[in-house]
CSV table of C-alpha atoms and ligand atoms in Angstrom, one decimal:
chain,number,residue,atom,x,y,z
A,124,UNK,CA,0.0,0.0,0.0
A,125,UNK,CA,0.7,3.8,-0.1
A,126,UNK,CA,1.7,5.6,2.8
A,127,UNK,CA,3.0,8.9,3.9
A,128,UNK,CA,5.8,8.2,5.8
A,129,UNK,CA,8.6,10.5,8.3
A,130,UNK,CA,12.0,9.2,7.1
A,131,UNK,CA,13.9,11.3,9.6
A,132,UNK,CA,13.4,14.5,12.0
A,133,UNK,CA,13.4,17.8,10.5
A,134,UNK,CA,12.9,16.4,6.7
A,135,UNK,CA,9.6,16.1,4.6
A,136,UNK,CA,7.5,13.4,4.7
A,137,UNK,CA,7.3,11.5,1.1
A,138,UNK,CA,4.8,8.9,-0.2
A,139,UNK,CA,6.3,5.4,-0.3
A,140,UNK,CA,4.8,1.7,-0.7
A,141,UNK,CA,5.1,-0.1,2.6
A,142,UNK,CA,3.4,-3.6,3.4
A,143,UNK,CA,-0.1,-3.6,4.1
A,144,UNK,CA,-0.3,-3.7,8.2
A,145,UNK,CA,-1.8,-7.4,9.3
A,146,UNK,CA,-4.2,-7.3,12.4
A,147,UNK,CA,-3.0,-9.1,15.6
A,148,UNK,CA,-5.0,-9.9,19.1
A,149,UNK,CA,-7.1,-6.8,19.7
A,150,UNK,CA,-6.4,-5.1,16.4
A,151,UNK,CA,-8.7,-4.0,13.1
A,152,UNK,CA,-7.4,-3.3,9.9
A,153,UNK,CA,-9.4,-0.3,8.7
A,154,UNK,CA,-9.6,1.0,5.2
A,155,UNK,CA,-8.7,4.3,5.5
A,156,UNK,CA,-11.3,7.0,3.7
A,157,UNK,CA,-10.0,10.0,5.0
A,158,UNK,CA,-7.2,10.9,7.0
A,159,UNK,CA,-6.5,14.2,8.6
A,160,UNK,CA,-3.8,16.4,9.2
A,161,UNK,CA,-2.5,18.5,12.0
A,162,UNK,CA,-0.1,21.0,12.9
A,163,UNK,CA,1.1,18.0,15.8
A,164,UNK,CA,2.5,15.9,12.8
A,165,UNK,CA,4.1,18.7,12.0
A,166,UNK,CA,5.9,19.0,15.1
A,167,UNK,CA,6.6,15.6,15.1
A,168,UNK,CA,7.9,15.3,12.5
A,169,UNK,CA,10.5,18.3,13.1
A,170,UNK,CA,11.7,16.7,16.5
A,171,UNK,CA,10.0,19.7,18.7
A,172,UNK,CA,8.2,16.8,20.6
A,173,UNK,CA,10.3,14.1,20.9
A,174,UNK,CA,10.3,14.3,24.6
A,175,UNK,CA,6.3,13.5,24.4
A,176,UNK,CA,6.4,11.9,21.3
A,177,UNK,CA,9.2,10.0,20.2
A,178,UNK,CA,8.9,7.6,16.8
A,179,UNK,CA,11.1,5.5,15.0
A,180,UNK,CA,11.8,6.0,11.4
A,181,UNK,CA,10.4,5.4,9.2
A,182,UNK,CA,7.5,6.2,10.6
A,183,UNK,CA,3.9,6.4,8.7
A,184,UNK,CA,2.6,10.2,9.4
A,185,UNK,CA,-0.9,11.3,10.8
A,186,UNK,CA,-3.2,10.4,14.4
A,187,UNK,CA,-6.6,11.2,12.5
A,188,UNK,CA,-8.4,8.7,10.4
A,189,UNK,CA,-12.3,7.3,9.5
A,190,UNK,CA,-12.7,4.3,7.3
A,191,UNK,CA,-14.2,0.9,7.5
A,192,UNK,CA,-13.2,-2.4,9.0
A,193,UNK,CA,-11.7,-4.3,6.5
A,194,UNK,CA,-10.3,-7.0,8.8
A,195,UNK,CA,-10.7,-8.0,12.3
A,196,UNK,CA,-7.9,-9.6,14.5
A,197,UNK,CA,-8.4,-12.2,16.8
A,198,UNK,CA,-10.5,-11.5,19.9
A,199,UNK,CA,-12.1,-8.9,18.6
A,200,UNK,CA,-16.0,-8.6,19.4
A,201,UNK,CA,-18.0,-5.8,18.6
A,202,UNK,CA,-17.5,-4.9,15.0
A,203,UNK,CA,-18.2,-6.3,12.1
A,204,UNK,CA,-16.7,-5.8,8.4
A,205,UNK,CA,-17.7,-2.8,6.4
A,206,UNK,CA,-18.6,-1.0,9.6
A,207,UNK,CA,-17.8,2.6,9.3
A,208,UNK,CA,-15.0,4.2,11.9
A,209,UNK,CA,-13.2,7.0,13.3
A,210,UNK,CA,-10.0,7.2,15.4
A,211,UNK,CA,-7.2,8.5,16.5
A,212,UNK,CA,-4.4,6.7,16.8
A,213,UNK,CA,-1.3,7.3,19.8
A,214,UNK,CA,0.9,10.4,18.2
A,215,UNK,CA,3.9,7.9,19.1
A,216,UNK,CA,2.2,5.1,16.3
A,217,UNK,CA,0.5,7.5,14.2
A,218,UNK,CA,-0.5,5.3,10.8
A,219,UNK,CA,-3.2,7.3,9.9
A,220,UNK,CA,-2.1,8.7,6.5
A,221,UNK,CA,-2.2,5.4,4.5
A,222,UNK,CA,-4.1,3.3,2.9
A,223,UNK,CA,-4.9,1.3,5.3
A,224,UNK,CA,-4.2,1.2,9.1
A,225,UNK,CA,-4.0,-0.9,12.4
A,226,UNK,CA,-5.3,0.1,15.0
A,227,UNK,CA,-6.5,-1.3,18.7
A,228,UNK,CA,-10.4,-2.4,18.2
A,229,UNK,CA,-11.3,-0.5,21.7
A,230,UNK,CA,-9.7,2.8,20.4
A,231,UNK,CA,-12.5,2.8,17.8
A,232,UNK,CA,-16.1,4.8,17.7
A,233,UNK,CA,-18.5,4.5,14.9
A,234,UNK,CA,-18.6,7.3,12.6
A,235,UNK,CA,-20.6,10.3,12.7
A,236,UNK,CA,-23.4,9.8,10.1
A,237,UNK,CA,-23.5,14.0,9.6
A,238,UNK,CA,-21.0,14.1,7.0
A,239,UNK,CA,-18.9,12.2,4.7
A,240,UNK,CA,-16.4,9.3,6.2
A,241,UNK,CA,-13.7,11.1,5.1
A,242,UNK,CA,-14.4,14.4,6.2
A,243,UNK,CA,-15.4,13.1,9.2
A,244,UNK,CA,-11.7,12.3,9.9
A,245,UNK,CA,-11.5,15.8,10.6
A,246,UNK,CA,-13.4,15.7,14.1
A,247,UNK,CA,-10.8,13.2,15.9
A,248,UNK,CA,-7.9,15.6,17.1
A,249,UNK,CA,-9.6,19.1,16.8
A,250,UNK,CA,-13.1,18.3,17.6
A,251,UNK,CA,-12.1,16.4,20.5
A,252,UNK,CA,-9.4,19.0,22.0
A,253,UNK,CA,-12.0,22.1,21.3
A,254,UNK,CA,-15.1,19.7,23.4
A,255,UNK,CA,-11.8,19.3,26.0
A,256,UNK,CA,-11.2,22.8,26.6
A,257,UNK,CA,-14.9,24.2,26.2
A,258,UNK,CA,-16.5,22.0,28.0
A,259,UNK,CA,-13.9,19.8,30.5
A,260,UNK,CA,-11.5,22.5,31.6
A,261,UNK,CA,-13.3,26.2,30.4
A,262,UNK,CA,-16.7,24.8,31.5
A,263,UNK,CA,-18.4,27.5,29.4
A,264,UNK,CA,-21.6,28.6,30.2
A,265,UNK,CA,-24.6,30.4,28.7
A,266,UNK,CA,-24.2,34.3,29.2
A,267,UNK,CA,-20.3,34.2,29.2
A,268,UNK,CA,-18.3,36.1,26.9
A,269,UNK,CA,-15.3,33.8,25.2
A,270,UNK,CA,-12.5,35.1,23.1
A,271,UNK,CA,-11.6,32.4,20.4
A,272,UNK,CA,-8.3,32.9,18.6
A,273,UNK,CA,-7.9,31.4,15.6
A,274,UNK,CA,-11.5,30.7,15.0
A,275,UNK,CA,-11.2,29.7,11.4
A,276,UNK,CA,-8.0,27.0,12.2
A,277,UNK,CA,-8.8,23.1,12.8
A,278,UNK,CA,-9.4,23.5,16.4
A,279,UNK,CA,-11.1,27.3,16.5
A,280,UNK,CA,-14.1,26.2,14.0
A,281,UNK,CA,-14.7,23.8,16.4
A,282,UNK,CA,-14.7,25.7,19.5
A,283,UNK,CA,-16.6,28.8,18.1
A,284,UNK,CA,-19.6,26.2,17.5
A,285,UNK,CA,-19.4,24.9,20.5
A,286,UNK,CA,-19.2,27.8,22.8
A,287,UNK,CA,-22.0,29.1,20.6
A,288,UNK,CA,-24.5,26.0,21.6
A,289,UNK,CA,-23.8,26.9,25.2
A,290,UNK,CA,-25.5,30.1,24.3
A,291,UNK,CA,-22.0,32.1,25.4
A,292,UNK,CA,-21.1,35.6,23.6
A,293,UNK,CA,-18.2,34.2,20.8
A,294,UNK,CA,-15.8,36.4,19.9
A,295,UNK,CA,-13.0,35.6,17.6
A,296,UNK,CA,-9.5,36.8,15.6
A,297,UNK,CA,-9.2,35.7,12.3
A,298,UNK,CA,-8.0,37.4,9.0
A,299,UNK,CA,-10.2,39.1,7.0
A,300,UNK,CA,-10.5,36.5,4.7
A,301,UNK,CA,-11.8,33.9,7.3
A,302,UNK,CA,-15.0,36.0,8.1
A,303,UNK,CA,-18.0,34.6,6.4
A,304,UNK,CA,-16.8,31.1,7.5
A,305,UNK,CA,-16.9,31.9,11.7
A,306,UNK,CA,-19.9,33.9,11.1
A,307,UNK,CA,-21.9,31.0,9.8
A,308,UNK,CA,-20.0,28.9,12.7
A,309,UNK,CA,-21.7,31.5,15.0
A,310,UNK,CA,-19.3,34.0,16.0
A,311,UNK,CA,-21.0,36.7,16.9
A,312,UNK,CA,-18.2,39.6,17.0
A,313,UNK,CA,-15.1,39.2,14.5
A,314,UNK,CA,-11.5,40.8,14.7
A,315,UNK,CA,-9.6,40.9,12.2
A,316,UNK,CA,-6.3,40.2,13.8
A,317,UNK,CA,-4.2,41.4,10.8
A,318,UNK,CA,-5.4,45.2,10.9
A,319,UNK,CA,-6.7,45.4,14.7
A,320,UNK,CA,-5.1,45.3,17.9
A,321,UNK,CA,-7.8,42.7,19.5
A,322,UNK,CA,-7.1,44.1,22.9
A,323,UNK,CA,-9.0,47.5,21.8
A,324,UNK,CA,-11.7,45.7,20.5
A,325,UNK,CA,-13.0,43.5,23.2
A,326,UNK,CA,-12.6,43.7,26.9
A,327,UNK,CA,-14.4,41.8,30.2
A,328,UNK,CA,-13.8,38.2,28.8
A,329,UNK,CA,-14.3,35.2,31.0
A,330,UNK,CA,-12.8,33.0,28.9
A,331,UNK,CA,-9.7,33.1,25.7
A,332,UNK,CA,-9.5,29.8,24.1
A,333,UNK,CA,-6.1,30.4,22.5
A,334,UNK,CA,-4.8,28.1,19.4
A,335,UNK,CA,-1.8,31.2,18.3
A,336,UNK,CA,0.7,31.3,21.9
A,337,UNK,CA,3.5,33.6,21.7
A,338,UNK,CA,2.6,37.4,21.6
A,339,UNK,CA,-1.1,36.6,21.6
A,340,UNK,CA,-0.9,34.8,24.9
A,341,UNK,CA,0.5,37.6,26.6
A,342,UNK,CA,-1.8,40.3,25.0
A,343,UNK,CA,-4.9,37.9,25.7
A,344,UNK,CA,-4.6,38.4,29.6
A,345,UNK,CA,-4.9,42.0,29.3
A,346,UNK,CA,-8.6,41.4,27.8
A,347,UNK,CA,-9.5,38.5,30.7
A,348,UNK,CA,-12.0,39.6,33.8
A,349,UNK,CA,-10.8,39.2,37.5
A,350,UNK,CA,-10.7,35.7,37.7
A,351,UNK,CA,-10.9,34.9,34.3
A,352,UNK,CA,-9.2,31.7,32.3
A,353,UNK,CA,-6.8,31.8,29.5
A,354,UNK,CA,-7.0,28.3,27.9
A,355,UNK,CA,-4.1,27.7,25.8
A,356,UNK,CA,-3.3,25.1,23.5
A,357,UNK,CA,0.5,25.2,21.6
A,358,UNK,CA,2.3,25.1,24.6
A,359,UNK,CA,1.7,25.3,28.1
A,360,UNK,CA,1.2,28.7,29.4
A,361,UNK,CA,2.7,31.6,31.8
A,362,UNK,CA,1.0,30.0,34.5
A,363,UNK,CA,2.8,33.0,37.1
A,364,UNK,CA,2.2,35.6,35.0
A,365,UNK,CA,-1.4,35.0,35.2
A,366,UNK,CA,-1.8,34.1,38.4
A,367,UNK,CA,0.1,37.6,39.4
A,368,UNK,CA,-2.6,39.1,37.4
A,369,UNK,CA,-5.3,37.8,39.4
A,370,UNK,CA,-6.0,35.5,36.5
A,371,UNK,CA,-5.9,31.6,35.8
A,372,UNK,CA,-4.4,29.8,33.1
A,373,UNK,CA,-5.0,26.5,32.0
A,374,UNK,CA,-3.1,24.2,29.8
A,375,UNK,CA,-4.6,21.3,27.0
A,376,UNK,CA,-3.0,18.2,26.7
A,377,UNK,CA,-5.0,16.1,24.4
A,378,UNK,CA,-4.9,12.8,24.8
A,379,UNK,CA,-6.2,10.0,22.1
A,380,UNK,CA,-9.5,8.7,24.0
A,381,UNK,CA,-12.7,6.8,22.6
A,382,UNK,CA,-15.0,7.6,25.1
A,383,UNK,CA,-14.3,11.6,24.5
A,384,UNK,CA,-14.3,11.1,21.2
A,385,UNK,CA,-17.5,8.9,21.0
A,386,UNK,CA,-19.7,12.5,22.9
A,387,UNK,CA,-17.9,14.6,20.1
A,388,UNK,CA,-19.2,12.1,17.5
A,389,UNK,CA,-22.7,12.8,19.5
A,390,UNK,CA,-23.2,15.9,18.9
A,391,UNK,CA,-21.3,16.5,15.2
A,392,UNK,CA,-24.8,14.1,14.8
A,393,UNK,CA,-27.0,16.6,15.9
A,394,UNK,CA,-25.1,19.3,13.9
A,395,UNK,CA,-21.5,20.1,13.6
A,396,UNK,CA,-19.7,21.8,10.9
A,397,UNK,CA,-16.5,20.1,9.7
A,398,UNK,CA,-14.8,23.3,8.0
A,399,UNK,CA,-12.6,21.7,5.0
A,400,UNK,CA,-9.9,23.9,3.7
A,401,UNK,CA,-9.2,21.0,1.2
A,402,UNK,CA,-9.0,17.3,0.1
A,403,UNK,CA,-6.0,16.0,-1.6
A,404,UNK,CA,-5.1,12.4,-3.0
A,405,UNK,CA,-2.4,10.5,-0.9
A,406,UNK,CA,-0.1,11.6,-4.4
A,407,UNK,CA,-0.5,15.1,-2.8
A,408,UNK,CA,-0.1,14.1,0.9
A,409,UNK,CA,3.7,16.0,1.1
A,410,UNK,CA,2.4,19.4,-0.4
A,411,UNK,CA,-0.8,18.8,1.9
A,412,UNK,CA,1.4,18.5,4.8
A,413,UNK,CA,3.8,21.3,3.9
A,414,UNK,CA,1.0,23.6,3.3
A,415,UNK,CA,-0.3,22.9,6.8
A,416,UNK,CA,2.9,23.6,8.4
A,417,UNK,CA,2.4,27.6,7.3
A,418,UNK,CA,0.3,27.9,9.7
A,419,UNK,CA,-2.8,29.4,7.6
A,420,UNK,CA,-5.4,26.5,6.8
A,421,UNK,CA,-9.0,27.7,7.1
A,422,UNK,CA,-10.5,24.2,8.6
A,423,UNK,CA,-9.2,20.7,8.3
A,424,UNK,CA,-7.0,19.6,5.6
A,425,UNK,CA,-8.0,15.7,4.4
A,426,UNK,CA,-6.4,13.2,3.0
A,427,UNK,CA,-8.1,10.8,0.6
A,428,UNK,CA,-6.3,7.6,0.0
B,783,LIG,N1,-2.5,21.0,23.5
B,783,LIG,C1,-3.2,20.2,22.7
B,783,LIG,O1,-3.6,19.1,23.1
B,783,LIG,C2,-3.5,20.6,21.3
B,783,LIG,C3,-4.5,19.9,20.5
B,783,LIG,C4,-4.7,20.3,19.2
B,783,LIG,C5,-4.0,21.4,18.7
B,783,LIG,N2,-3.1,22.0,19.5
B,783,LIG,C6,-2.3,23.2,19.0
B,783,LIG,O2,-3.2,24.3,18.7
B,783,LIG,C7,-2.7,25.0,17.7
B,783,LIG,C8,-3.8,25.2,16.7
B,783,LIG,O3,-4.1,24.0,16.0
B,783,LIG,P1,-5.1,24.0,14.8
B,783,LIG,O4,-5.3,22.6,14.4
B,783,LIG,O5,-6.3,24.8,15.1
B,783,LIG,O6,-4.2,24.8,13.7
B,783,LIG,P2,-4.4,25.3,12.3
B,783,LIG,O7,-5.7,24.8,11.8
B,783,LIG,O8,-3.2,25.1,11.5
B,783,LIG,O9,-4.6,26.9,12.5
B,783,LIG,C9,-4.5,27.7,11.4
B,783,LIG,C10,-5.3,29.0,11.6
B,783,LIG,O10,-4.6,29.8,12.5
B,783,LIG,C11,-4.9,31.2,12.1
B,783,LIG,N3,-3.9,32.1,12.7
B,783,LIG,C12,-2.6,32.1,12.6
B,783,LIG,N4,-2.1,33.1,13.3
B,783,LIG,C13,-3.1,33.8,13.9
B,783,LIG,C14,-3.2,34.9,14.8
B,783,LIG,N5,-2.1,35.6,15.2
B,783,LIG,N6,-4.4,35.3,15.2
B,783,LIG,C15,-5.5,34.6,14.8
B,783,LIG,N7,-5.5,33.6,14.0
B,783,LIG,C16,-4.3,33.1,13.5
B,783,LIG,C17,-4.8,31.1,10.6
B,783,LIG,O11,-5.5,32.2,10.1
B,783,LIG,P3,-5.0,33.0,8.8
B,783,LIG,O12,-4.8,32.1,7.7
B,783,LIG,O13,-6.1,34.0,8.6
B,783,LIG,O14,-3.7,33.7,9.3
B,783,LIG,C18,-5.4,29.8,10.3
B,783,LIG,O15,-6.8,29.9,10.0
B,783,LIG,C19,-1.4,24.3,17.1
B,783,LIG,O16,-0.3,24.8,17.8
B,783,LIG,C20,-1.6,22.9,17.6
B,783,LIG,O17,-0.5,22.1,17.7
B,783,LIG,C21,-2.8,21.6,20.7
């Protein structure tokens, strides 16, 4: 089979044929419709997380994937052949962008019927990690104003809808460009971050969801209420600076987890947007990846093998 595969730290992935992965005790084979990118594969595959996440090379790229069971290893109970799948696979293992993949049967969820298998590849990192920090560690509720950085990138689209089902007051930086797209997510005020200093445009905010770090982490406590939560997912953040502001400060670390994944797969069902910035064949998979790693993706980018 096909495979996008990390050969060494710090180079590009390329396509190569590798075996076809065999099934053992516990394990499914899954066809894979879709995989998804993420800027994690990225920094995996430069070697800025090799404390978390070491691999060996070579390594095949990519935690996201939906497809259907093509075979089923021995032990196995539950699933049956042709069923339809998502996961995400251990960042260590990866596997996802192939065409096929094997992964441990109890990591799996059935697929969300609301969109198509492939796209539905998007939801298992980014879906998962925005329903982590709204819900889990932001506990958003109805009336609260939330600052979402990056609304239009894999993780903001889905944390603007889901702070908007809560009924809180969305706010959210994005270019110019991006602003129809986190409108019809359900922003309800949009900065453009490239022209407007966000800090003069919204103030009294309960919560910032932040998917940028850096500069914008620092700026965001300055727009925060007593007592208000900075949320930040790149890296962990200035937990003292925060807390000397009378503010507190919360790191995500996603891990891989069916059961999480299985309530986001819930309510995609009753209505989630998957915003695709594009599909590409496996024969595209590098420049996919590349284009990723600029930082600028409006929405998930898919891989179809
Ligand atoms: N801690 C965890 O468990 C966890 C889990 C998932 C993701 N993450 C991290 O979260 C970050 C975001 O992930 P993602 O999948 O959402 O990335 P992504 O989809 O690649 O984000 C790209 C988006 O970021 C926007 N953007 C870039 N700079 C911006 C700025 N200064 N202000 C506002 N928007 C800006 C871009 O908009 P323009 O094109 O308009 O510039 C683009 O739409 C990454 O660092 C990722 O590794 C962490």
């Amino acid at each position: 089979m096909k495979a996008l595969q990390y050969t060494a730290y710090g180079r590009n992935p390329v396509v190569n044929d590798v075996p076809e992965p065999v099934p053992g005790p516990g394990e499914i084979l899954v066809r894979v419709a879709g995989a998804a990118l993420n800027p994690l594969d990225v920094k995996i595959g430069a070697g800025r997380v090799q404390e978390y996440f070491p691999i060996n090379f070579p390594s095949i790229v990519g935690t996201d994937l939906a497809g259907t069971v093509e075979r089923i290893g021995p032990g196995v109970k539950g699933w049956g052949i042709g069923d339809a799948v998502i996961t995400r696979t251990d960042p260590t293992v990866g596997g996802a962008v192939a065409e096929y993949a094997v992964v441990p049967a109890t990591s799996l969820v059935a697929a969300p019927t609301m969109t198509s298998l492939d796209i539905a590849a998007g939801l298992a990192t980014a879906a998962a990690t925005a329903w982590q920090a709204v819900t889990e560690i932001a506990e958003l509720k109805s009336g609260q104003k939330v600052l979402v950085h990056a609304g239009a990138g894999g993780v903001g689209s889905f944390v603007i809808q889901l702070a908007h089902r809560t009924g809180a007051h969305v706010v959210t930086t994005v270019s110019n460009a991006a602003a129809e797209i986190v409108r019809k997510l359900g922003a309800d005020e949009i900065i453009d971050y490239t022209s407007v200093d966000f800090r003069t445009a919204v103030s009294d905010v309960d919560v910032v969801v932040d998917s940028v770090g850096g500069e914008t982490e620092v700026r965001s406590l300055d727009v925060l209420k007593p007592g208000g939560l900075l949320v930040s997912l790149p890296v962990p953040p200035d937990f003292e600076r925060a807390a000397a502001r009378g503010l507190r400060a919360e790191f995500v670390f996603h891990a891989s987890d069916a059961e999480r994944l299985a309530k986001v797969v819930a309510i995609a069902n009753e209505g989630f947007d998957v915003v695709v910035d594009r599909t590409v064949r496996l024969s595209g998979a590098a420049d996919a990846f590349d284009y990723l790693a600029q930082g600028h993706a409006k929405g998930k980018v898919i891989v179809q093998p």
